[in-house]
């Protein structure tokens, strides 16, 4: 005859359900695995089809053959995609937390516009033609606009609304300047037409070496801001009650986002929607905790960017679509869906 054990004993012997922290940690490990697979696909797949044995040979040998050169170029392209994707996603997550707007992206504060306007100026008025030359102009333009937005937004008294309004106004003015210069200067238009849509095709080891230090510093600062940004997201009064320094948090957040987005834009051109889509999608899984949103955005944003780059190489063989075009085509419908869902939730 079987006798049921007391409820207390059954509760003690029953396996404990996995905690949410464990689920998030496991999901992050899975995301890293997906990123590795996409990175391998980026090296193996290109506009020029190569057999896998030649790809393998190019990875581990350097005999100077055509296949080895192609694989070497793809490795540089993949590394830049990893760095730029992580920077765009991380900067988008920081700006969404800073402005308390889940539909914000790095372009909201004019950083992309500042980088683009600086590059047009460098090409048109200073005769800079190489990526290694105008990468610094792009970064300085992004940094200058970030500082200007911070000043116009009220500096120490900056609020999310003021920052967004200042960024929108400056973006409109700079894009007007950019279009005017490019229309009047055919040479600038020809040199800029590929950069302005966003591309990884011009990736080189030199470009990676120039932007990597900035991306490393920006990433470390952004990840360190997770806890204070959690407080800021609860509102100014609550953040002060929790001991958060609002002015310092906002200033460091602006600086980190500017460095990350500016360096990525300098190397690849303005690539849209990555900083919007990934943090917003990640939030539906992790919740509002930035201690998880930021690492997930850092890992999954390169998945989107490299995946879009691989797709662009496949759909137009033997030519290719620039990754900025692919992300724009994918991001447009996603943005409309997010806006409609947000509007429905508010009704």
XYZ file of C-alpha atoms in Angstrom:
347
model
C 0.000 0.000 0.000
C 1.435 3.357 -1.074
C 1.304 6.254 1.321
C 1.594 9.805 0.011
C 4.375 11.832 1.570
C 3.404 15.040 3.364
C 3.167 18.174 1.200
C 6.170 19.676 2.978
C 8.352 16.694 2.056
C 7.129 16.706 -1.544
C 7.999 20.408 -1.762
C 11.493 19.736 -0.455
C 12.176 16.853 -2.839
C 10.651 18.495 -5.961
C 13.240 19.967 -8.334
C 13.510 23.722 -8.029
C 12.400 25.658 -11.115
C 15.163 27.471 -12.958
C 15.544 31.047 -11.841
C 15.085 33.914 -14.255
C 18.733 34.815 -13.808
C 19.787 31.334 -14.906
C 17.486 31.486 -17.926
C 18.928 34.848 -18.937
C 22.492 33.588 -18.507
C 21.722 30.522 -20.625
C 20.112 32.715 -23.274
C 23.220 34.892 -23.365
C 25.411 31.818 -23.923
C 23.110 30.702 -26.744
C 23.347 34.197 -28.248
C 27.147 33.973 -28.208
C 26.896 30.641 -30.021
C 24.604 32.151 -32.668
C 27.057 35.031 -33.087
C 29.922 32.610 -33.720
C 27.872 30.776 -36.362
C 26.946 34.011 -38.134
C 30.588 35.147 -38.038
C 31.657 31.865 -39.671
C 28.930 32.309 -42.302
C 30.235 35.814 -42.988
C 33.674 34.368 -43.718
C 32.397 31.424 -45.761
C 29.729 33.181 -47.854
C 30.368 36.049 -50.203
C 29.377 37.606 -53.505
C 32.100 35.403 -55.000
C 31.330 31.755 -54.237
C 34.278 29.775 -52.874
C 34.418 26.051 -52.039
C 34.612 25.342 -48.323
C 38.034 23.713 -48.676
C 39.435 26.947 -50.109
C 37.801 28.930 -47.303
C 39.407 26.572 -44.791
C 42.774 26.934 -46.500
C 42.456 30.710 -46.467
C 41.745 30.699 -42.725
C 44.858 28.781 -41.732
C 47.319 29.386 -44.568
C 48.719 32.424 -46.320
C 50.003 31.301 -49.684
C 48.857 34.436 -51.526
C 46.330 32.715 -53.789
C 43.166 34.474 -54.887
C 41.056 32.453 -52.452
C 43.360 33.277 -49.549
C 43.162 36.988 -50.333
C 39.366 36.862 -50.556
C 39.098 35.041 -47.230
C 41.504 37.521 -45.654
C 39.291 40.404 -46.811
C 36.229 38.630 -45.443
C 37.898 38.189 -42.053
C 38.567 41.931 -41.822
C 35.011 42.611 -42.921
C 33.627 40.217 -40.327
C 35.715 41.671 -37.498
C 34.593 45.198 -38.388
C 30.992 43.979 -38.508
C 31.365 42.464 -35.044
C 32.785 45.684 -33.613
C 30.410 48.074 -35.385
C 27.339 45.960 -34.667
C 28.150 45.752 -30.965
C 28.791 49.511 -30.843
C 25.525 50.423 -32.585
C 23.418 48.090 -30.466
C 25.033 49.163 -27.215
C 24.744 52.870 -28.030
C 21.095 52.369 -28.979
C 20.329 50.650 -25.685
C 22.056 53.435 -23.726
C 20.189 56.170 -25.595
C 16.849 54.426 -25.136
C 17.481 54.295 -21.413
C 18.764 57.873 -21.309
C 15.772 59.330 -23.186
C 13.304 56.844 -21.661
C 12.108 56.204 -25.205
C 12.143 52.559 -26.374
C 11.941 53.697 -30.004
C 15.059 55.882 -29.837
C 18.201 55.080 -31.805
C 21.658 56.677 -32.199
C 20.375 58.946 -34.951
C 17.972 60.588 -32.507
C 20.697 62.776 -31.002
C 22.262 63.720 -34.341
C 25.409 61.612 -33.989
C 25.078 60.009 -37.438
C 24.369 63.395 -38.992
C 27.429 64.925 -37.341
C 29.708 62.178 -38.641
C 28.273 62.390 -42.154
C 28.537 66.183 -42.326
C 32.164 66.051 -41.136
C 33.106 63.505 -43.803
C 31.455 65.563 -46.562
C 33.363 68.614 -45.351
C 36.650 66.694 -45.309
C 36.181 65.415 -48.852
C 34.908 68.665 -50.348
C 37.025 71.311 -48.652
C 40.142 69.481 -47.442
C 40.661 67.000 -50.269
C 40.603 63.947 -47.991
C 39.859 60.846 -50.065
C 41.003 57.837 -48.034
C 39.088 56.100 -45.282
C 42.075 56.375 -42.951
C 41.907 60.123 -43.446
C 38.222 60.917 -43.052
C 37.584 58.373 -40.294
C 38.950 60.957 -37.880
C 36.756 63.710 -39.296
C 33.711 61.468 -38.869
C 34.581 60.718 -35.288
C 35.248 64.362 -34.452
C 31.965 65.398 -36.108
C 30.029 62.881 -34.039
C 31.751 64.017 -30.849
C 31.137 67.702 -31.613
C 27.436 67.126 -32.230
C 27.133 65.040 -29.091
C 28.656 67.872 -27.058
C 26.420 70.450 -28.782
C 23.283 68.417 -28.114
C 24.303 68.103 -24.473
C 24.818 71.881 -24.257
C 21.569 72.804 -26.039
C 19.670 70.207 -24.038
C 20.570 72.034 -20.834
C 23.903 70.376 -19.917
C 23.541 69.782 -16.162
C 19.813 70.389 -16.360
C 19.354 68.186 -19.432
C 16.172 66.142 -19.664
C 15.281 63.331 -22.100
C 12.835 65.581 -23.970
C 15.330 68.429 -24.338
C 18.044 66.081 -25.592
C 15.717 64.516 -28.158
C 14.495 67.905 -29.422
C 18.034 69.285 -29.673
C 19.227 66.184 -31.520
C 16.320 66.287 -33.983
C 16.873 69.981 -34.769
C 20.624 69.560 -35.295
C 20.110 66.458 -37.470
C 17.720 68.340 -39.772
C 20.161 71.228 -40.164
C 23.181 68.983 -40.803
C 21.426 66.748 -43.328
C 20.333 69.884 -45.181
C 23.959 71.021 -45.280
C 25.087 67.569 -46.394
C 22.621 67.443 -49.288
C 23.465 70.974 -50.397
C 27.210 70.299 -50.528
C 26.800 67.006 -52.351
C 24.463 68.505 -54.938
C 26.853 71.381 -55.681
C 29.967 69.161 -55.808
C 29.740 66.206 -58.201
C 33.107 64.882 -57.039
C 31.937 64.745 -53.433
C 28.723 63.041 -54.517
C 30.652 60.327 -56.346
C 32.993 59.683 -53.426
C 30.253 59.720 -50.810
C 27.519 57.671 -52.443
C 28.711 54.336 -51.064
C 29.741 55.645 -47.653
C 26.406 57.357 -47.004
C 24.401 54.129 -47.323
C 26.606 52.233 -44.834
C 28.931 49.433 -45.859
C 31.420 46.920 -44.503
C 32.997 46.323 -47.910
C 35.897 48.738 -47.359
C 37.009 47.115 -44.094
C 40.771 46.910 -43.611
C 43.065 46.023 -40.749
C 44.059 49.691 -40.541
C 40.453 50.799 -40.091
C 39.903 48.241 -37.348
C 43.055 49.313 -35.534
C 42.003 52.961 -35.628
C 38.473 52.532 -34.261
C 39.010 49.578 -31.890
C 40.444 51.641 -28.972
C 37.484 54.027 -29.064
C 35.012 51.158 -29.227
C 36.699 49.398 -26.302
C 36.549 52.495 -24.088
C 32.958 53.252 -25.063
C 31.887 49.674 -24.384
C 33.452 49.592 -20.925
C 31.852 52.916 -19.947
C 28.430 51.901 -21.282
C 28.412 48.545 -19.478
C 29.483 50.245 -16.239
C 26.440 52.545 -16.493
C 23.887 49.713 -16.327
C 23.015 50.143 -12.650
C 22.764 53.985 -12.604
C 20.755 53.920 -15.837
C 18.332 51.503 -14.179
C 17.748 54.174 -11.554
C 17.387 56.946 -14.142
C 14.789 54.897 -16.019
C 12.531 55.041 -12.933
C 12.284 58.823 -13.109
C 14.360 61.687 -11.783
C 12.853 61.763 -8.286
C 13.211 58.028 -7.773
C 16.758 58.076 -9.146
C 17.766 60.799 -6.692
C 16.155 58.866 -3.848
C 18.241 55.835 -4.839
C 21.407 57.919 -4.731
C 22.024 58.169 -8.481
C 23.922 61.194 -9.767
C 21.673 62.257 -12.661
C 24.017 64.784 -14.228
C 27.027 62.478 -14.173
C 25.016 59.511 -15.470
C 23.562 61.520 -18.348
C 26.906 63.073 -19.253
C 28.706 59.703 -19.260
C 25.833 58.094 -21.186
C 26.022 60.799 -23.850
C 29.796 60.422 -24.034
C 29.667 56.622 -24.324
C 26.942 56.677 -26.984
C 28.805 59.342 -28.945
C 32.079 57.428 -28.885
C 30.440 54.126 -29.840
C 28.170 55.413 -32.578
C 30.704 57.935 -33.850
C 33.470 55.377 -34.239
C 31.148 52.851 -35.898
C 29.781 55.479 -38.281
C 33.280 56.670 -39.093
C 34.345 53.172 -40.119
C 31.195 51.957 -41.886
C 29.034 54.963 -42.678
C 25.598 55.619 -41.163
C 23.872 52.261 -40.657
C 20.303 52.675 -39.452
C 17.886 50.643 -37.326
C 20.437 48.295 -35.712
C 20.495 50.433 -32.572
C 16.702 50.520 -32.577
C 15.638 46.966 -33.374
C 17.970 44.878 -31.252
C 17.653 46.655 -27.857
C 13.890 46.844 -28.296
C 13.648 43.136 -29.120
C 16.007 42.194 -26.291
C 13.892 44.108 -23.766
C 10.924 41.816 -24.438
C 13.010 38.884 -23.169
C 15.172 40.400 -20.449
C 12.709 42.929 -19.057
C 13.783 46.490 -18.238
C 16.977 45.533 -16.385
C 19.881 47.156 -18.229
C 22.347 44.816 -16.549
C 21.007 42.244 -19.014
C 19.837 44.465 -21.880
C 23.313 45.896 -22.493
C 25.178 42.540 -22.721
C 22.444 41.039 -24.904
C 22.477 44.059 -27.218
C 26.269 43.836 -27.432
C 26.077 40.208 -28.589
C 22.949 40.192 -30.765
C 23.457 43.449 -32.664
C 26.459 42.017 -34.575
C 24.251 39.019 -35.407
C 21.816 41.351 -37.149
C 24.509 43.413 -38.862
C 26.553 40.458 -40.112
C 23.408 38.556 -41.085
C 22.233 41.536 -43.142
C 25.684 41.802 -44.731
C 25.658 38.117 -45.717
C 22.137 38.492 -47.115
C 23.252 41.480 -49.174
C 26.067 39.441 -50.700
C 23.758 36.559 -51.619
C 20.770 38.314 -53.191
C 22.676 40.320 -55.820
C 25.503 38.009 -56.924
C 27.976 38.657 -58.457
C 27.405 42.190 -57.135
C 26.178 42.927 -53.621
C 23.803 45.166 -51.696
C 25.381 47.404 -49.075
C 24.520 46.390 -45.537
C 23.006 49.809 -44.808
C 20.421 49.217 -47.545
C 19.535 45.780 -46.180
C 19.101 46.998 -42.597
C 16.952 49.890 -43.839
C 14.718 47.539 -45.839
C 14.392 45.202 -42.858
C 14.113 47.966 -40.281
C 11.379 50.019 -41.927
C 8.579 47.451 -41.489
C 9.880 46.527 -38.036
C 9.781 50.165 -36.935
C 6.198 50.553 -38.200
C 5.206 47.390 -36.317
C 6.814 48.622 -33.099
C 5.114 52.022 -33.354
C 1.705 50.468 -34.002
C 2.119 47.983 -31.162
C 3.196 50.778 -28.805
C 0.186 52.881 -29.845
C -2.185 49.936 -29.350
C -0.752 49.278 -25.888
C -1.420 52.899 -24.895
C -5.080 52.810 -25.989
